[in-house]
Structures are given as structure tokens and as C-alpha cells.
Coordinates of C-alpha atoms in Angstrom, one line a residue:
M26 CA -0.1 -0.1 -0.3
I27 CA 0.8 3.3 -0.9
R28 CA 2.2 5.2 2.4
R29 CA 1.2 8.8 1.5
M30 CA -1.2 10.1 -1.7
D31 CA 1.3 12.7 -2.6
T32 CA 1.8 13.9 -6.1
G33 CA 4.6 14.6 -8.4
P34 CA 8.3 14.5 -6.7
D35 CA 7.3 13.6 -3.2
T36 CA 6.0 10.2 -5.2
L37 CA 9.3 9.1 -6.1
R38 CA 10.8 9.7 -2.6
N39 CA 7.4 8.0 -0.8
S40 CA 7.2 5.1 -3.3
D41 CA 9.0 1.8 -2.7
W42 CA 9.3 0.7 -6.1
D43 CA 12.0 -2.1 -5.3
R44 CA 9.2 -3.4 -3.4
T45 CA 6.0 -3.2 -5.6
F46 CA 5.3 -5.0 -8.9
H47 CA 4.1 -4.2 -12.2
A48 CA 3.1 -6.5 -15.5
Y49 CA 6.9 -7.5 -16.2
G50 CA 8.0 -7.6 -12.4
C51 CA 9.6 -5.4 -10.1
A52 CA 9.1 -1.4 -10.4
A53 CA 12.7 -1.0 -9.4
D54 CA 12.7 0.6 -13.2
L55 CA 9.6 2.7 -13.0
P56 CA 11.4 5.9 -11.8
G57 CA 13.3 6.3 -14.9
A58 CA 10.8 6.0 -16.8
L59 CA 8.9 8.2 -15.0
A60 CA 11.1 10.9 -15.1
A61 CA 11.5 10.5 -19.1
V62 CA 8.1 11.2 -19.3
L63 CA 8.1 14.7 -17.9
S64 CA 11.9 15.1 -19.6
G65 CA 10.3 17.3 -22.8
D66 CA 12.3 15.0 -24.8
A67 CA 9.7 13.9 -27.3
G68 CA 11.7 10.9 -28.4
A69 CA 12.1 9.4 -24.7
F70 CA 8.3 10.6 -23.6
G71 CA 7.0 7.9 -26.2
G72 CA 9.3 5.1 -25.3
A73 CA 8.8 6.1 -21.8
L74 CA 5.4 6.1 -21.9
D75 CA 4.8 3.3 -24.2
H76 CA 7.0 1.0 -21.3
L77 CA 4.5 2.6 -18.6
Y78 CA 1.5 1.5 -20.8
G79 CA 2.6 -2.1 -21.0
A80 CA 3.9 -2.4 -17.3
V81 CA 1.2 -0.3 -14.9
L82 CA -1.8 -0.4 -17.1
H83 CA -0.8 -3.3 -18.7
Q84 CA -4.1 -4.6 -21.3
G85 CA -6.0 -2.4 -19.0
T86 CA -5.1 -4.2 -15.6
V87 CA -4.1 -2.2 -12.2
Y88 CA -1.2 -3.4 -11.1
P89 CA 0.2 -2.6 -7.1
A90 CA 2.8 0.1 -9.2
T91 CA 0.1 2.1 -10.8
A92 CA -1.0 4.4 -8.2
P93 CA 2.1 5.7 -7.5
A94 CA 3.2 6.2 -11.3
A95 CA -0.3 8.1 -11.7
L96 CA 0.4 9.8 -8.8
F97 CA 3.9 11.1 -9.8
L98 CA 2.9 11.9 -13.3
A99 CA -0.3 14.0 -12.3
G100 CA 1.8 15.7 -10.1
G101 CA 3.9 17.0 -13.1
L102 CA 1.0 18.0 -15.5
G103 CA 1.7 21.8 -14.8
L104 CA 5.4 21.3 -16.0
S105 CA 6.1 23.3 -19.2
A106 CA 7.8 20.5 -20.6
L107 CA 4.7 18.7 -20.9
D108 CA 3.7 21.8 -24.0
T109 CA 6.2 19.4 -26.2
V110 CA 4.5 18.2 -29.2
V111 CA 4.4 14.3 -29.3
E112 CA 2.6 12.9 -31.5
E113 CA 0.6 14.4 -34.7
R114 CA -3.0 13.4 -35.0
V115 CA -5.9 14.2 -37.3
S116 CA -7.0 16.5 -34.6
G117 CA -3.9 18.4 -34.8
P118 CA -0.5 18.3 -32.7
I119 CA -0.9 16.4 -29.5
T120 CA 1.2 17.8 -26.4
G121 CA 2.5 15.5 -23.6
R122 CA 0.0 17.0 -21.2
V123 CA -3.1 15.4 -23.5
V124 CA -1.3 12.2 -23.6
L125 CA -0.8 12.3 -19.6
L126 CA -4.2 13.2 -19.1
E127 CA -5.2 10.0 -21.6
F128 CA -3.0 8.1 -19.0
L129 CA -4.8 9.1 -16.1
A130 CA -8.4 8.7 -17.3
G131 CA -7.6 5.1 -18.5
A132 CA -5.8 4.2 -15.4
A133 CA -8.9 5.4 -13.3
L134 CA -11.5 3.5 -15.6
A135 CA -9.1 0.7 -15.6
S136 CA -9.6 0.6 -11.9
L137 CA -13.7 0.6 -11.7
I138 CA -13.8 -3.1 -10.7
D139 CA -17.0 -3.5 -8.4
H140 CA -15.8 -4.3 -4.9
D141 CA -17.8 -5.0 -2.0
T142 CA -17.7 -2.4 0.4
G143 CA -19.1 -4.2 3.3
T144 CA -17.0 -7.0 3.3
P145 CA -14.3 -6.5 5.8
A146 CA -10.7 -5.6 4.0
P147 CA -8.3 -8.8 4.1
A148 CA -5.6 -8.6 6.8
P149 CA -2.2 -6.7 5.5
V150 CA -0.3 -8.6 3.4
P151 CA 2.5 -9.4 6.0
E152 CA 5.9 -7.5 4.5
T153 CA 8.0 -10.9 4.5
E154 CA 5.3 -12.7 2.2
R155 CA 5.4 -9.2 0.0
D156 CA 9.4 -9.2 0.3
R157 CA 10.0 -13.1 -0.5
V158 CA 7.2 -12.6 -3.8
I159 CA 9.3 -9.5 -4.7
A160 CA 12.7 -11.9 -4.8
M161 CA 11.0 -14.1 -6.7
M162 CA 10.1 -12.0 -9.3
R163 CA 13.4 -10.5 -9.7
S164 CA 15.0 -13.6 -9.8
E165 CA 17.8 -15.0 -12.6
D166 CA 16.3 -18.5 -12.7
E167 CA 13.5 -17.6 -14.8
E168 CA 11.3 -20.7 -13.8
E169 CA 11.3 -18.9 -10.2
A170 CA 10.0 -15.7 -11.6
I171 CA 7.2 -17.0 -13.6
A172 CA 6.3 -18.9 -10.6
A173 CA 6.1 -15.8 -8.8
W174 CA 3.1 -14.9 -10.6
D175 CA 1.2 -18.4 -9.1
E176 CA 1.7 -17.2 -5.5
P177 CA -1.7 -16.4 -3.5
V178 CA -0.3 -13.6 -1.8
V179 CA -0.1 -11.8 -5.6
E180 CA -3.8 -11.6 -5.8
R181 CA -4.0 -9.9 -2.6
L182 CA -1.4 -7.6 -3.6
M183 CA -3.1 -6.4 -6.8
L184 CA -6.5 -5.7 -5.0
D185 CA -4.4 -3.4 -2.6
G186 CA -3.3 -1.8 -6.1
L187 CA -7.0 -1.4 -6.7
A188 CA -7.6 0.1 -3.6
D189 CA -4.6 2.7 -3.6
M190 CA -6.3 3.6 -7.2
R191 CA -9.5 4.3 -5.1
A192 CA -7.5 6.4 -2.4
A193 CA -5.0 8.3 -4.9
A194 CA -8.4 9.3 -6.8
P195 CA -9.2 12.4 -4.9
A196 CA -5.3 13.4 -5.4
L197 CA -5.1 12.6 -9.0
A198 CA -8.8 14.9 -9.3
D199 CA -7.1 17.9 -7.3
A200 CA -3.8 17.6 -9.8
V201 CA -6.1 17.1 -13.1
R202 CA -8.5 20.4 -11.6
P203 CA -6.6 22.9 -13.2
F204 CA -6.5 22.0 -16.8
L205 CA -10.0 21.8 -17.1
T206 CA -10.3 25.6 -18.3
H207 CA -6.9 25.2 -19.9
P208 CA -6.0 27.4 -22.8
D209 CA -5.5 24.4 -25.1
R210 CA -9.0 23.0 -26.3
S211 CA -7.7 19.3 -26.3
T212 CA -6.1 19.5 -23.1
R213 CA -9.8 20.6 -21.6
I214 CA -11.5 17.6 -23.5
R215 CA -9.0 14.8 -21.9
A216 CA -9.1 17.0 -18.5
V217 CA -12.8 16.7 -18.7
E218 CA -12.8 12.6 -19.1
A219 CA -9.9 12.4 -16.6
A220 CA -12.0 14.3 -14.2
A221 CA -15.1 12.2 -14.7
A222 CA -13.5 9.0 -14.6
L223 CA -11.9 10.1 -11.0
C224 CA -15.5 10.9 -9.9
R225 CA -16.6 7.4 -10.8
L226 CA -13.5 6.1 -8.9
G227 CA -14.4 8.1 -5.9
A228 CA -12.8 11.3 -6.1
G229 CA -16.1 13.6 -5.8
T230 CA -18.0 15.3 -8.2
P231 CA -16.1 17.5 -10.7
D232 CA -17.4 21.6 -11.7
L233 CA -17.4 21.2 -14.9
S234 CA -19.0 24.5 -15.6
G235 CA -15.6 26.6 -16.3
A236 CA -15.2 23.6 -19.0
A237 CA -18.6 24.8 -20.2
D238 CA -18.0 28.2 -20.2
L239 CA -15.1 28.0 -22.4
A240 CA -16.2 25.5 -24.7
E241 CA -15.9 26.7 -28.6
C242 CA -17.4 23.4 -30.4
R243 CA -19.1 20.1 -31.1
D244 CA -16.5 17.8 -29.5
E245 CA -16.1 20.0 -25.9
G246 CA -19.6 19.9 -25.8
A247 CA -20.2 16.1 -26.6
V248 CA -17.5 15.5 -24.1
I249 CA -18.8 17.3 -21.2
V250 CA -22.5 15.6 -21.9
L251 CA -20.6 12.3 -21.8
A252 CA -18.7 13.1 -18.8
L253 CA -22.0 14.4 -17.0
G254 CA -24.1 11.0 -17.7
D255 CA -20.9 9.1 -16.6
I256 CA -20.6 10.8 -13.0
G257 CA -24.7 10.2 -12.6
E258 CA -25.9 13.8 -13.4
D259 CA -29.8 14.4 -15.7
T260 CA -29.0 14.8 -19.0
T261 CA -32.5 14.7 -19.8
E262 CA -32.5 18.2 -21.0
F263 CA -29.9 17.6 -23.4
L264 CA -32.0 15.4 -25.4
A265 CA -33.7 18.8 -26.7
H266 CA -30.3 20.4 -27.6
A267 CA -30.5 21.7 -31.3
D268 CA -27.1 19.8 -31.9
P269 CA -28.0 16.1 -33.0
V270 CA -24.6 15.1 -31.7
V271 CA -24.8 16.7 -28.2
R272 CA -28.4 14.6 -27.9
V273 CA -27.1 11.7 -28.9
C274 CA -24.4 12.0 -26.0
A275 CA -27.0 12.9 -23.7
A276 CA -29.0 9.7 -25.0
L277 CA -25.6 7.7 -23.6
A278 CA -26.0 8.2 -19.8
P279 CA -26.6 5.0 -18.2
A280 CA -29.4 6.6 -16.1
L281 CA -31.2 7.2 -19.8
R282 CA -30.4 3.5 -20.7
N283 CA -34.4 2.8 -21.0
D284 CA -36.0 6.1 -21.7
P285 CA -37.9 6.1 -24.9
A286 CA -36.6 9.8 -25.9
A287 CA -32.8 8.8 -25.4
L288 CA -33.4 5.6 -27.3
A289 CA -35.2 7.4 -30.2
E290 CA -32.4 9.5 -30.5
L291 CA -29.8 6.8 -30.6
R292 CA -32.1 5.1 -33.5
S293 CA -32.3 8.3 -35.7
A294 CA -28.2 8.6 -35.6
L295 CA -27.9 5.0 -36.6
T296 CA -30.4 5.9 -39.9
D297 CA -27.2 7.6 -41.2
P298 CA -24.0 5.5 -39.4
D299 CA -21.4 6.5 -41.8
A300 CA -22.5 10.1 -40.6
V301 CA -21.8 9.2 -37.0
E302 CA -18.0 8.6 -37.7
A303 CA -17.6 11.9 -39.4
W304 CA -19.2 13.5 -35.9
F305 CA -15.8 15.0 -34.4
T306 CA -12.5 16.5 -35.1
T307 CA -10.9 15.4 -31.5
P308 CA -13.5 12.5 -30.7
P309 CA -14.6 11.5 -27.1
S310 CA -12.6 8.5 -25.9
L311 CA -15.3 6.5 -26.1
F312 CA -15.7 7.2 -30.0
A313 CA -12.4 6.8 -30.6
L314 CA -12.4 3.4 -32.6
G315 CA -15.9 3.9 -34.0
G316 CA -19.3 5.3 -33.1
R317 CA -21.3 3.1 -34.6
D318 CA -20.6 0.3 -32.3
V319 CA -21.0 2.6 -29.2
L320 CA -24.5 3.3 -30.2
V321 CA -25.2 -0.3 -31.3
E322 CA -23.9 -1.2 -28.0
A323 CA -25.9 1.4 -26.2
L324 CA -29.4 0.2 -27.7
A325 CA -28.3 -3.9 -27.5
A326 CA -28.3 -2.7 -23.5
S327 CA -31.4 -1.4 -23.1
S328 CA -34.1 -3.5 -21.6
N329 CA -36.2 -3.4 -24.9
A330 CA -33.0 -4.5 -26.7
T331 CA -34.7 -7.1 -29.0
R332 CA -36.4 -4.1 -30.9
A333 CA -34.0 -1.3 -30.1
V334 CA -30.9 -3.1 -31.8
P335 CA -30.9 -2.9 -35.7
D336 CA -31.3 -6.3 -37.6
P337 CA -27.5 -8.1 -38.0
S338 CA -28.2 -8.5 -41.4
V339 CA -28.3 -4.8 -42.2
G340 CA -25.2 -3.5 -43.7
A341 CA -23.0 -0.7 -41.7
G342 CA -24.0 1.5 -44.2
T343 CA -27.8 1.1 -45.1
G344 CA -29.3 2.7 -41.9
V345 CA -31.6 1.4 -39.1
P346 CA -35.5 0.8 -39.1
G347 CA -36.8 4.0 -37.4

């Protein structure tokens, strides 16, 4: 477990990196990768971030090293080094700060595993057991290093990693909050998504009014409405919005899963699925892999799924019955 929920450099001092682990074993290698991410060197950034995604968020899995890594990165969000452009996308140049906000949102969403709050927490893992397993992971004997993952204590330490992410959520949200009103549009969009994900993890409800005041385009409005729905706010009023895309984003709120007006908006949008794929310049993360499937899955999740979901024999470009 993390000793203190500090962000930034304090995390490097207060985290026992050589006594925790990620997907590849002992996390003693993480401080170097974390420092490279905040270095302002675009080349070093890419390699280090790839390592972090592979190690502490491997295939969407949270590890004991995930929370301290997230806390360190969150504390560095304000560094000028993160103004560096690290990649080019269809939407334009993307800074390191935007990519880190995406990482924080992903870490929070990966931590949203149902847990029974009424069940007493298991006893802390004895330090001797933790050290024994870490020593196995660091063994030069490949069989012993692999066998470490079958140790029962590993599962308990993985659960500790999820608990650490929940405990870290308020501090992470505090670090994200200033970027809800950042001058850069892409930064604001990803900050809204990170704030919503952290709220769902227990950070408290974010104030998105500043982001709404600065919203310049459909992309921002859509992300804000999606975030409001995700954190449990009532998005019904947006079902009457002038922009049909904003109406659809309102309809995707979990609370409106079976709302007739919301379902009608989703079905209406799917009458032109090709247009759905062209809605955004900077798409919400939810739509990153394509919007049509998002809408179809939302319809399938409704209690009236048989009527709501398009006939699978209908081609992607031929539309959906109204």
C-alpha cells in the first residue's frame, strides 16, 4: 500500500519501487521511465510512455505500481516540458500533457472493478511475504520468476493496487482540476474525461461549468455531456439540444438507458452510420474506435433490446429502421 497520497516528486521519495511490481515484475525500473515522460524530450517520452502503458496498465489491468506512477505523473501535469508536441493526430498536434491526461483517465477506468464495500478488508500482506514474492520476481531463474505469479499473495497485492487507486483518486482529481479550463482545447477535453473517470472512482463530483463556459465546438460540448452522464448527472435537458450529436451524447447516459426519447435519438443517429463516424475532429475517448458500435451497444443494453438493436443482416451503410 502507498504510504502517502502525494503527487509529483514526493511520490518518487515515498514509494518503495523495489518492493512493488507491475506486469513485468519488480517496479524498480519505473522511476527512470517516469522521469523520461516529464523530461520534455519527445523521443524519450514516446518510449517511456509505451513502457508505462505496458507495465502499469497492461491490457487494462491495474498493478500495485499503477497508483504511485499515476500520482507522480499527475503532479507533473503543470510542467512546461509537457507543452512539447509528442505526436500528430488528425485533430492536430498533441502535447505530452494531453497524452498524460489520457493515461490518467485510462488508469481510473481500469480501476472501476466492482468491490463489496460491506466485506471487511483482508489483513495486510506481511512485509516478509511481499519481500519474498518480489525476490522471486527478480530471480535470474526464469522458472522461479514465472512461478511468483502463482503465489496466493500476488492476488492480495493486486487488490491492494486497486484500493490504492481508489485512495489516490481525490489527489489525482485535484491535480487534473486546473486543466479543465486550460487554454488548449484538446487539454480541456481530456481533462474533462479524466475528471469524470476519477469521480466514478470516488474523487467527488467535478465542477465542469468552467469547461462548459470555454467550450468552442461540438467536440467539447459532446465530451462534457458524456461526462455529466457518466458521473450520474441528469442529461435529460440535452435531449432537446439543437445539435443532434449532443442529443445522442445525452442519450448515452447510463441513467437514460431505457428512456424512450433517448433510445429514439440513438436509433435516429444510426439511420446514417457513416455520418456518425465523421461527427468529431477530436473524438471523445468513447468514440475513439468508431461511433456506430458505441450506439449499437447502448441500444443492446436497453431492456427493450430486441426492438432497439438493428437487424444484424442490415449492412453498416444501409441504415437502421426507425
